[in-house]
XYZ file of C-alpha atoms in Angstrom:
328
model
C 22.157 39.986 54.135
C 19.356 37.563 53.179
C 16.867 39.590 55.211
C 17.898 42.795 53.439
C 17.625 41.116 50.039
C 14.149 39.848 50.926
C 13.156 43.284 52.209
C 14.257 44.916 48.954
C 12.442 42.289 46.868
C 9.179 42.650 48.807
C 9.365 46.437 48.565
C 10.026 46.300 44.817
C 7.062 44.023 44.137
C 4.728 45.909 46.466
C 5.665 49.278 44.983
C 5.254 47.976 41.436
C 1.778 46.613 42.244
C 0.666 49.678 44.204
C 1.988 51.835 41.388
C -0.731 50.675 39.021
C -3.440 51.848 41.422
C -1.652 55.078 42.359
C -1.062 55.964 38.716
C -4.709 55.327 37.871
C -5.839 57.590 40.732
C -3.432 60.355 39.744
C -4.819 60.260 36.229
C -8.369 60.491 37.580
C -7.351 63.516 39.651
C -5.714 65.005 36.545
C -2.617 65.555 38.649
C -0.528 66.520 35.648
C 2.849 68.219 35.903
C 3.071 71.848 34.803
C 6.330 72.564 32.986
C 8.320 75.637 34.007
C 8.294 78.346 31.338
C 11.989 79.043 31.967
C 12.856 75.349 31.765
C 14.080 73.332 28.782
C 11.729 73.754 25.825
C 12.222 70.095 24.876
C 10.475 69.129 28.103
C 7.212 70.778 27.042
C 5.982 67.450 25.687
C 6.005 66.150 29.267
C 3.270 68.560 30.339
C 0.339 66.678 31.827
C 2.374 63.645 32.912
C 1.016 62.621 36.334
C 3.061 63.924 39.233
C 3.087 62.986 42.961
C 4.149 59.473 41.912
C 6.481 59.400 44.895
C 3.458 58.128 46.789
C 4.242 54.751 45.207
C 7.593 54.174 46.896
C 6.587 56.022 50.051
C 3.789 53.482 50.552
C 5.668 50.486 49.195
C 8.804 51.015 51.255
C 6.831 52.077 54.328
C 4.604 49.001 54.419
C 7.567 46.708 53.768
C 9.650 48.406 56.442
C 6.917 47.927 59.042
C 6.448 44.260 58.143
C 10.127 43.360 57.996
C 11.055 45.560 60.935
C 8.334 44.351 63.281
C 10.726 42.125 65.167
C 13.126 45.029 65.684
C 10.338 47.136 67.141
C 9.358 44.336 69.522
C 12.938 44.477 70.785
C 12.639 48.232 71.296
C 14.620 49.307 68.233
C 12.742 52.019 66.348
C 15.485 53.613 64.235
C 13.880 52.572 60.949
C 10.562 54.002 62.077
C 12.097 57.323 63.142
C 13.934 57.687 59.846
C 10.830 56.832 57.839
C 8.574 59.201 59.773
C 11.131 61.972 59.412
C 11.332 61.444 55.653
C 7.533 61.285 55.589
C 7.349 64.766 57.143
C 9.257 66.101 54.158
C 7.126 64.022 51.826
C 4.027 65.668 53.290
C 5.541 69.108 52.748
C 6.174 68.097 49.158
C 2.643 66.721 48.829
C 1.135 70.037 49.957
C 3.368 71.816 47.462
C 2.418 69.437 44.627
C -1.273 69.574 45.471
C -1.291 73.351 45.366
C 0.434 73.270 41.987
C -2.099 70.805 40.628
C -5.079 72.722 41.977
C -3.772 76.073 40.764
C -2.405 74.682 37.469
C 0.953 76.403 37.756
C 4.495 75.392 38.648
C 4.669 77.217 41.974
C 3.325 75.850 45.265
C 4.494 76.827 48.728
C 6.780 79.844 48.957
C 10.492 79.308 49.546
C 10.137 80.783 53.039
C 7.246 78.461 53.941
C 9.163 75.389 52.775
C 12.327 76.444 54.590
C 10.562 76.996 57.913
C 8.689 73.685 57.723
C 11.830 71.778 56.742
C 13.881 73.396 59.502
C 11.277 72.537 62.133
C 11.132 68.917 60.951
C 14.943 68.684 61.086
C 15.151 70.069 64.627
C 12.453 67.703 65.915
C 14.137 64.675 64.299
C 17.601 65.547 65.596
C 16.291 66.172 69.095
C 14.440 62.848 69.084
C 17.505 60.942 67.867
C 19.583 62.653 70.554
C 17.002 61.824 73.244
C 16.940 58.174 72.156
C 20.734 57.984 72.308
C 20.997 57.333 68.566
C 22.909 60.509 67.756
C 25.997 62.033 69.344
C 27.511 65.484 68.992
C 30.840 64.019 67.879
C 31.512 64.807 64.239
C 33.320 61.891 62.602
C 35.876 62.773 59.910
C 36.124 60.080 57.197
C 39.600 58.796 56.275
C 41.174 60.665 59.208
C 39.265 58.476 61.706
C 38.991 61.322 64.215
C 36.016 62.852 65.972
C 35.373 66.450 66.910
C 33.343 66.908 70.052
C 31.060 69.863 69.281
C 28.715 71.596 71.754
C 25.231 70.196 71.201
C 23.547 73.492 70.302
C 26.194 74.226 67.647
C 25.937 70.669 66.324
C 22.137 71.018 66.191
C 22.362 74.166 64.061
C 24.962 72.552 61.793
C 22.953 69.337 61.441
C 19.659 71.129 60.770
C 21.135 73.112 57.912
C 22.866 70.016 56.502
C 19.497 68.273 56.438
C 17.659 71.181 54.799
C 20.475 71.542 52.271
C 20.449 67.830 51.480
C 16.685 67.747 51.040
C 16.689 70.631 48.577
C 19.730 69.253 46.740
C 17.848 66.018 46.027
C 14.887 68.110 44.898
C 17.093 69.973 42.405
C 18.426 66.662 41.062
C 14.891 65.543 40.226
C 14.813 67.219 36.828
C 14.733 64.458 34.221
C 13.155 61.030 33.924
C 14.590 58.526 36.395
C 17.536 60.643 37.581
C 16.766 61.256 41.260
C 15.262 57.764 41.483
C 18.317 55.956 40.108
C 20.924 58.048 41.936
C 19.114 57.697 45.252
C 18.669 53.948 44.811
C 22.477 53.683 44.701
C 22.688 55.804 47.862
C 20.104 53.570 49.565
C 22.128 50.489 48.606
C 25.244 52.121 50.049
C 23.530 52.716 53.393
C 22.222 49.145 53.382
C 25.772 47.819 53.051
C 27.012 50.308 55.656
C 24.248 49.354 58.088
C 25.136 45.691 57.597
C 28.801 46.394 58.365
C 27.923 48.460 61.442
C 25.312 45.901 62.578
C 22.566 48.527 62.483
C 19.843 46.074 61.533
C 16.946 48.460 61.947
C 18.455 51.102 59.680
C 19.397 48.439 57.144
C 15.764 47.379 56.914
C 14.744 50.929 56.067
C 17.466 51.475 53.469
C 16.818 48.087 51.848
C 13.093 48.816 51.679
C 13.843 52.210 50.141
C 16.147 50.626 47.567
C 13.441 48.142 46.571
C 10.787 50.840 46.498
C 12.848 52.990 44.156
C 13.531 50.008 41.914
C 9.780 49.419 41.717
C 9.101 53.089 41.007
C 11.720 53.150 38.256
C 9.400 50.923 36.231
C 7.117 53.959 35.938
C 9.724 56.727 36.053
C 12.338 55.654 33.479
C 12.398 57.548 30.200
C 9.843 58.212 28.845
C 8.297 58.567 32.292
C 4.728 57.463 32.895
C 4.744 59.607 36.032
C 7.003 61.901 38.026
C 7.762 61.594 41.728
C 7.023 65.290 42.275
C 8.095 67.195 45.362
C 6.189 64.532 47.281
C 8.832 62.004 46.311
C 11.962 64.145 46.003
C 11.550 65.821 49.398
C 10.844 62.427 50.978
C 14.034 61.072 49.413
C 16.028 64.097 50.541
C 14.808 63.586 54.082
C 15.589 59.877 53.900
C 19.142 60.390 52.617
C 19.916 63.037 55.248
C 18.362 60.958 58.033
C 20.395 57.881 57.084
C 23.578 59.947 57.246
C 22.778 61.018 60.789
C 21.415 57.602 61.780
C 24.870 56.109 61.196
C 26.223 59.119 63.143
C 28.490 60.077 60.241
C 26.836 62.995 58.391
C 30.032 63.866 56.483
C 29.650 60.589 54.607
C 26.924 62.422 52.707
C 29.686 64.310 50.876
C 30.575 61.043 49.134
C 27.141 59.458 48.821
C 25.558 62.757 47.775
C 28.209 63.873 45.284
C 25.662 64.246 42.479
C 23.234 66.204 44.666
C 26.071 68.516 45.682
C 27.299 68.973 42.115
C 23.810 69.772 40.863
C 23.270 72.322 43.623
C 26.671 73.965 43.147
C 26.019 74.278 39.407
C 22.792 76.128 40.204
C 24.571 78.442 42.647
C 27.351 79.169 40.133
C 24.816 79.937 37.421
C 22.865 82.398 39.564
C 25.981 84.036 41.005
C 27.664 84.385 37.609
C 24.468 85.739 36.057
C 24.236 88.468 38.696
C 27.961 89.282 38.690
C 28.131 89.621 34.894
C 24.722 91.300 34.515
C 23.111 88.646 32.384
C 25.797 86.247 31.179
C 25.494 82.514 31.856
C 28.235 80.156 33.028
C 26.319 77.038 31.933
C 24.041 76.725 28.938
C 21.322 75.966 31.475
C 21.292 75.000 35.143
C 21.354 72.691 36.985
C 24.095 70.585 35.430
C 21.842 67.891 33.945
C 20.096 70.514 31.784
C 23.468 71.888 30.640
C 24.513 68.396 29.583
C 21.178 67.898 27.827
C 21.899 71.035 25.804
C 25.311 69.556 25.009
C 23.540 66.592 23.422
C 23.340 64.079 26.272
C 20.198 61.941 26.307
C 18.205 61.466 29.494
C 19.138 57.783 29.569
C 22.843 58.610 29.286
C 22.563 61.105 32.141
C 20.882 58.513 34.355
C 23.563 55.892 33.659
C 26.536 58.258 34.066
C 25.246 60.041 37.172
C 24.323 56.729 38.810
C 27.764 55.353 37.946
C 29.472 58.376 39.481
C 27.342 57.971 42.596
C 28.325 54.304 42.840
C 32.016 55.182 42.493
C 31.876 57.799 45.238
C 29.840 55.508 47.485
C 32.615 52.917 47.186
C 35.163 55.624 48.066
C 32.977 56.677 50.981
C 32.775 53.105 52.215
C 36.564 52.855 52.282
C 36.674 56.245 54.003
C 34.904 54.779 57.043
C 36.571 51.368 57.027
C 38.555 52.065 60.192
C 35.394 52.912 62.081
C 33.634 49.849 60.760
C 36.570 47.768 61.915
């Protein structure tokens, strides 16, 4: 536990310090966020706020993870490195997307098809590597029931790949207001740190603790009113990290609990689109995803961050009890 606390503290400080330099460079590059025309009008004042700030916690957590996890690597344990590199692949996809937006001064980067193909390829490579290293089985653990379903590997691979892509994009959807994706995901990272400690997965715990600290450091710049946004660079990295941690503990269904906010946000978007098409123009929510609907209902961005993070914490606690039998 002391090592994880130290890892989180180092990552927080390093991210906070690096953030000053990253923010200055983003301002020099004029990497300002373009606001969607169909988005909330009250967000127009945020136009020009530096984006791609996710670089801060990607660097801060990555450097910390390598330093604190060096001993694990010397012993041949590379789980933290695999998870980080996998998340980094998604971060790079997000970076390309952000960079194209910045260069073209519009809110569209890579096409949906391009992002899907790249994300699917990254997921398949990661899953195959984890399987090859013996870090992932094809037995699907069911929380609470404490049973496992032995699924043919090829079917499990398809299932897992789509879970990962879905998780990544769900986190991306959640990143819609100041500090929301950052705060919610920091709770998820803390959950996986505690879970890794209970399961004696030291290497994974180092990664999740470093991520928690990195997000805490980034929150100094991302809380309302945000000095910078994480951009797709950060949100896709976080989505990859959350999904990878779920598979690294070999219990992907635990993501249902830890990712309750991501799921709710995504479902609200799906309901809005489906209802709009079915009713030929009517809307189920005032605006989707859910956080924008609640904003229109009068919720402040700070209130949304506190409530959504609290809900995440509650469901993470439930999720932890759901796997207690396996933890032993």
